N, CA and C of each residue as an Amber inpcrd file, in Angstrom:
protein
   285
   6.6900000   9.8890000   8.4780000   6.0930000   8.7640000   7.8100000
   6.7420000   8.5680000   6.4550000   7.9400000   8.1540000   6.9370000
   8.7530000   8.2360000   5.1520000   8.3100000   6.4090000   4.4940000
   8.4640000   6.6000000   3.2050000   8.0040000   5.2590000   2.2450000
   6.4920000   5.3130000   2.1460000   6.0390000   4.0790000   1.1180000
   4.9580000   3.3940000   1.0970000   4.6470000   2.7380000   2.3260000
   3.6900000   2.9540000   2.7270000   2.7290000   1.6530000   3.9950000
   1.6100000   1.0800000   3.5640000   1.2190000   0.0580000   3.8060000
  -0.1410000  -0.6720000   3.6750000  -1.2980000   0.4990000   4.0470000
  -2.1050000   0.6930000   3.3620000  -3.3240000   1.4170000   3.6840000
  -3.8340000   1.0230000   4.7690000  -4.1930000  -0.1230000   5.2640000
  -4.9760000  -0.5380000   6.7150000  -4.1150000  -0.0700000   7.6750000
  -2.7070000   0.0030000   7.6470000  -2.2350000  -0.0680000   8.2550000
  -2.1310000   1.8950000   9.1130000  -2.0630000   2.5400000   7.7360000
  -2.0650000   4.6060000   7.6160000  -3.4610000   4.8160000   8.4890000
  -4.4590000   3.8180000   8.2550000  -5.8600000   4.2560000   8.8160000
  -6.1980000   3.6820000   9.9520000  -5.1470000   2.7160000  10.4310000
  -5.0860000   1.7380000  11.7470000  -6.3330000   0.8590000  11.9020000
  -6.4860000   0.6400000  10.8870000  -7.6140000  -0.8120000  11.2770000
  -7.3630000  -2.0500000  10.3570000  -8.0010000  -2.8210000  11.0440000
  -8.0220000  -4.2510000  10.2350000  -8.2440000  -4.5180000   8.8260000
  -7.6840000  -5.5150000   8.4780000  -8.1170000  -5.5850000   7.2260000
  -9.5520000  -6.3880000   6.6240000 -10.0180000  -6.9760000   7.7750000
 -11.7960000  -7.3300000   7.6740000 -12.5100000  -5.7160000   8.2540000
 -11.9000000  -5.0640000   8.4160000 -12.4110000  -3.7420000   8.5970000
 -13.9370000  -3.5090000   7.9440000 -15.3380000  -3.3240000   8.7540000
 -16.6540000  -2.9110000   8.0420000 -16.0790000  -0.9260000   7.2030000
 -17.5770000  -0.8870000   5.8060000 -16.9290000  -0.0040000   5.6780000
 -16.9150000   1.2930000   6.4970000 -18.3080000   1.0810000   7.2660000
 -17.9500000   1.5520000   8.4740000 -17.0830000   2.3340000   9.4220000
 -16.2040000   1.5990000   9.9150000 -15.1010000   1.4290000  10.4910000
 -14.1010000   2.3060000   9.8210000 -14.0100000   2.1750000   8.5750000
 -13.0990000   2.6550000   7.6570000 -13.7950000   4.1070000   7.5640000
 -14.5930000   4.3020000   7.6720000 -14.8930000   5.7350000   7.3660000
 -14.9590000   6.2410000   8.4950000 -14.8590000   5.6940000   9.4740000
 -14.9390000   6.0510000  11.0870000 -13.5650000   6.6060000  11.1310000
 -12.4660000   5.5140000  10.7030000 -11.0110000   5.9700000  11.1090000
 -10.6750000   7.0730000  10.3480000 -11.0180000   7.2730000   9.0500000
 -10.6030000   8.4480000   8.0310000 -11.0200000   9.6020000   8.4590000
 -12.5250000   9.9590000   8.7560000 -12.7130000  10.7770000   9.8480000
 -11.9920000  11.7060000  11.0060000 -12.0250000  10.2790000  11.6960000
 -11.1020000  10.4900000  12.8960000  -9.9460000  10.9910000  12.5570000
  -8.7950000  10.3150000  11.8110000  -7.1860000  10.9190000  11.1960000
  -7.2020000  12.2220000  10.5130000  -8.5020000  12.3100000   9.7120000
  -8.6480000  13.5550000   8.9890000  -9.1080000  14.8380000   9.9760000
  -9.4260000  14.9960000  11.2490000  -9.9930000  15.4410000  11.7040000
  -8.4420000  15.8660000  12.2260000  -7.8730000  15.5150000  12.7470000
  -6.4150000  15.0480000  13.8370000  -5.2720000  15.4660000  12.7290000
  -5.1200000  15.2920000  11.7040000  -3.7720000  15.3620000  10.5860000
  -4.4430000  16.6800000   9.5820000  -5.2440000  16.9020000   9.8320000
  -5.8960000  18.1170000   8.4530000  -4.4550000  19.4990000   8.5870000
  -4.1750000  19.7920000   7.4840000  -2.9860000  20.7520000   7.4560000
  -3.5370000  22.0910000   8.2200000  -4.8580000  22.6310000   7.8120000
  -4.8280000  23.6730000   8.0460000  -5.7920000  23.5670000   9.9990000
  -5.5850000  22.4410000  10.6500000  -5.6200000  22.5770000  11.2920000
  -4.7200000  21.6480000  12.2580000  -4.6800000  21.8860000  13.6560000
  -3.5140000  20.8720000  14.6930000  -2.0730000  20.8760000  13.3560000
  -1.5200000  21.8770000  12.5950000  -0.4510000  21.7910000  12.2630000
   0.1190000  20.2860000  11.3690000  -1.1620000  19.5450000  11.0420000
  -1.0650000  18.5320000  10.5880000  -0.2600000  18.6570000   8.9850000
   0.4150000  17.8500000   8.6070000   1.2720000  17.6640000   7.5600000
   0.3680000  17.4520000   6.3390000   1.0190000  17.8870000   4.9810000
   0.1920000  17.7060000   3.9670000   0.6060000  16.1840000   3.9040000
   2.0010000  15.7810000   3.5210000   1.7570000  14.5830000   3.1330000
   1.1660000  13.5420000   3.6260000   1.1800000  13.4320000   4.7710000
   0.0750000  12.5080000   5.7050000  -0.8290000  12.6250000   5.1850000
  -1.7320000  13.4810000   5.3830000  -3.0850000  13.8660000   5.1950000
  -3.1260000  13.1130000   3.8010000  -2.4950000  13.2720000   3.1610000
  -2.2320000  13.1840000   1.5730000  -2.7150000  11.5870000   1.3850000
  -1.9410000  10.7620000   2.1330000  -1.6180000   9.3830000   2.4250000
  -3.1950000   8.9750000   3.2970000  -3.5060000   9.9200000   3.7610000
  -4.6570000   9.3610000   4.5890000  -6.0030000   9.3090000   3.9500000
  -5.7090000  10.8310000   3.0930000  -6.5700000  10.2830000   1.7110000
  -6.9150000   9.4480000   0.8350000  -5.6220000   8.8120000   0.6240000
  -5.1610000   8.0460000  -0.6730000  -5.7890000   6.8840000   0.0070000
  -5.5530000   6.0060000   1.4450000  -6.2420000   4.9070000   1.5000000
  -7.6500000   4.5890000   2.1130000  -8.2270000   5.9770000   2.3230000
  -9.6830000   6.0840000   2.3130000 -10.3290000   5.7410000   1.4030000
 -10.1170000   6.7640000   0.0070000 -10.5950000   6.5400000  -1.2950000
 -10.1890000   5.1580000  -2.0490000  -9.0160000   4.5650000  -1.6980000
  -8.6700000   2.5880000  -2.3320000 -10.0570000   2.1110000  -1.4420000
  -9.6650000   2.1160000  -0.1010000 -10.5420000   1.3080000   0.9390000
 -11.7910000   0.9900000   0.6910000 -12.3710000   2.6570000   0.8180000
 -14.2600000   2.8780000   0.6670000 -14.5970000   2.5680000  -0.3730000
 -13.6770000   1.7830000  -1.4090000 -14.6770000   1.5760000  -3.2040000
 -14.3780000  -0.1880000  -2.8460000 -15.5220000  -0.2480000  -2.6200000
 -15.2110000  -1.9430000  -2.5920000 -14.2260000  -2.4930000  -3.8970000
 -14.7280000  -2.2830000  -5.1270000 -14.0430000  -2.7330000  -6.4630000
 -12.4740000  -2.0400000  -6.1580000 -12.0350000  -1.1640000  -5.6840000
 -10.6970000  -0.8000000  -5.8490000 -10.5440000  -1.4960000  -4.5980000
 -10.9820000  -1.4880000  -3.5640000 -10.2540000  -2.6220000  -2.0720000
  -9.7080000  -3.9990000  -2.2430000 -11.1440000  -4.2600000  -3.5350000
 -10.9310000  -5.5010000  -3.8210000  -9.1930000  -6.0490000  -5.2190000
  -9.4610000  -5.1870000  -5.3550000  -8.1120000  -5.0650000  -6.0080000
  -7.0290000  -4.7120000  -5.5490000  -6.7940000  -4.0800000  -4.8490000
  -5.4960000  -3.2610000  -3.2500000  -5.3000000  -5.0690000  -3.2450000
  -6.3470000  -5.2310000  -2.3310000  -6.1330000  -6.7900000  -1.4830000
  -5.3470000  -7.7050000  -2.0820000  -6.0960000  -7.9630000  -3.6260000
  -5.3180000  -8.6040000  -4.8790000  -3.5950000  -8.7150000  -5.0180000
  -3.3210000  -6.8960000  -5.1140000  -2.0950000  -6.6480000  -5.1930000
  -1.3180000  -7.1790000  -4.3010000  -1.5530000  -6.9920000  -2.7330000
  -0.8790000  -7.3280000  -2.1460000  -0.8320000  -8.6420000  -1.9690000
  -1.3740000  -9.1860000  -2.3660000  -1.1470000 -11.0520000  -2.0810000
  -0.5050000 -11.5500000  -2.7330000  -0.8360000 -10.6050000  -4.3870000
   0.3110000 -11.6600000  -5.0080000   1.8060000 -10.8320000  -4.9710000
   1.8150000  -9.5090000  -4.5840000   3.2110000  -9.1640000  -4.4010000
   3.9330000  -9.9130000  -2.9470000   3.5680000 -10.6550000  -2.5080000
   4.0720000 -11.6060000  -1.2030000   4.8470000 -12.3340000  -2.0870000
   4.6630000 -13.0820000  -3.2740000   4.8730000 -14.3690000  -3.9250000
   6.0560000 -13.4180000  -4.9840000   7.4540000 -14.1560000  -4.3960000
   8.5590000 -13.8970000  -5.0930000   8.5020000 -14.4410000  -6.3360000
   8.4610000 -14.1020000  -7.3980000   8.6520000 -14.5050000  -8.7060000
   9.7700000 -15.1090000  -9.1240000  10.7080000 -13.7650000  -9.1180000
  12.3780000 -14.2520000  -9.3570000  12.7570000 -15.9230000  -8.9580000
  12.5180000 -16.0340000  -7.7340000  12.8480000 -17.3190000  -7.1860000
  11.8250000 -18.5730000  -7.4420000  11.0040000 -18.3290000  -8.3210000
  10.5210000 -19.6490000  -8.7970000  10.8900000 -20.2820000 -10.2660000
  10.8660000 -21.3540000 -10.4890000  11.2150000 -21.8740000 -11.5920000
  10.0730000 -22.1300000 -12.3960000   9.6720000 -22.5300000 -13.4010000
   8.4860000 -22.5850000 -14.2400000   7.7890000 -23.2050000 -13.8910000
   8.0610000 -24.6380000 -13.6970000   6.3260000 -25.2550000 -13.5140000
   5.9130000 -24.1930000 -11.3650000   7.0040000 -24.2980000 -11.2500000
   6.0900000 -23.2500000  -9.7480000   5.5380000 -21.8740000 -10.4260000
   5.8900000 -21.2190000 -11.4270000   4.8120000 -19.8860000 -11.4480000
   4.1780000 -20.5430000 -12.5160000   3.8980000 -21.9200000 -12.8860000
   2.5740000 -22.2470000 -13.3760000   1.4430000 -22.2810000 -12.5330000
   2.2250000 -22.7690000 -11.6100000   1.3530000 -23.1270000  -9.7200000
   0.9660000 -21.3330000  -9.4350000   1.9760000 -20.9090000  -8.9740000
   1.3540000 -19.3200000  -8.8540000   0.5740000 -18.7210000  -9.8440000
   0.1730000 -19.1360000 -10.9240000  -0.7050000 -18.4130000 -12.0060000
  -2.0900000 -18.8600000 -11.3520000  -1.7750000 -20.5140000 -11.8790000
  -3.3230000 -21.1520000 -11.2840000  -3.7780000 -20.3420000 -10.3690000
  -2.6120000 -20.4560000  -9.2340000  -3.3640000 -19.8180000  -7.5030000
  -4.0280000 -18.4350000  -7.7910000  -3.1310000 -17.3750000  -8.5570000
  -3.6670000 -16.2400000  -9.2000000  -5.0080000 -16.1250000  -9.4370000
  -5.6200000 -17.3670000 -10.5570000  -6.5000000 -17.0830000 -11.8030000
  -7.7300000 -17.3440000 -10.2140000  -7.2000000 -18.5570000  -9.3520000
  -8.0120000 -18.8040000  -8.7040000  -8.9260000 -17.7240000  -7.5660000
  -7.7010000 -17.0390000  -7.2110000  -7.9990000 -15.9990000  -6.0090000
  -8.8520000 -14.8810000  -6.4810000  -8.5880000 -14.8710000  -8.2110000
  -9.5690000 -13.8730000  -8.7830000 -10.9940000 -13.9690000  -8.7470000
 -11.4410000 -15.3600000  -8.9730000 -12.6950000 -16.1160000  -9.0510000
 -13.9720000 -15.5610000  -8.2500000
């Protein structure tokens, strides 16, 4: 599992995922990847941690989500009045 991955993606569920669900899958992976048992890897485990604890805090999910939307939106390649447009959309999505 070399690089960064999307958290929904390390815990295999959706991203309307209940929190539920999310604690269902962390469970489950943690149960299956734990080092000191099934020979499971630290760094996985590590990683499987890391997007349990973003996921299960609504206020930090809600911010994950944030990140990734606006890291979609190339910066470099816009000219000014367009990342005036991407700010607005920004200030808006925060709302």
């Amino acid at each position: 599992m070399a690089g960064k991955r999307d958290y929904y993606e390390i815990l295999g569920i959706s991203k309307s995922a209940s929190d539920k669900e999310i604690k269902n899958a962390f469970r489950s992976l943690a149960r299956k990847h734990h080092p000191d048992k099934n020979h499971g890897t630290d760094e996985y485990f590590k990683r499987i941690q890391s997007a349990y604890e973003i996921l299960s805090d609504t206020s930090m999910r809600s911010k994950y989500n944030m990140r990734r939307r606006v890291e979609h939106i190339n910066i470099v390649e816009l000219s000014d009045p367009d990342y005036e447009l991407m700010y607005t959309y920004y200030c808006k999505l925060r709302e």
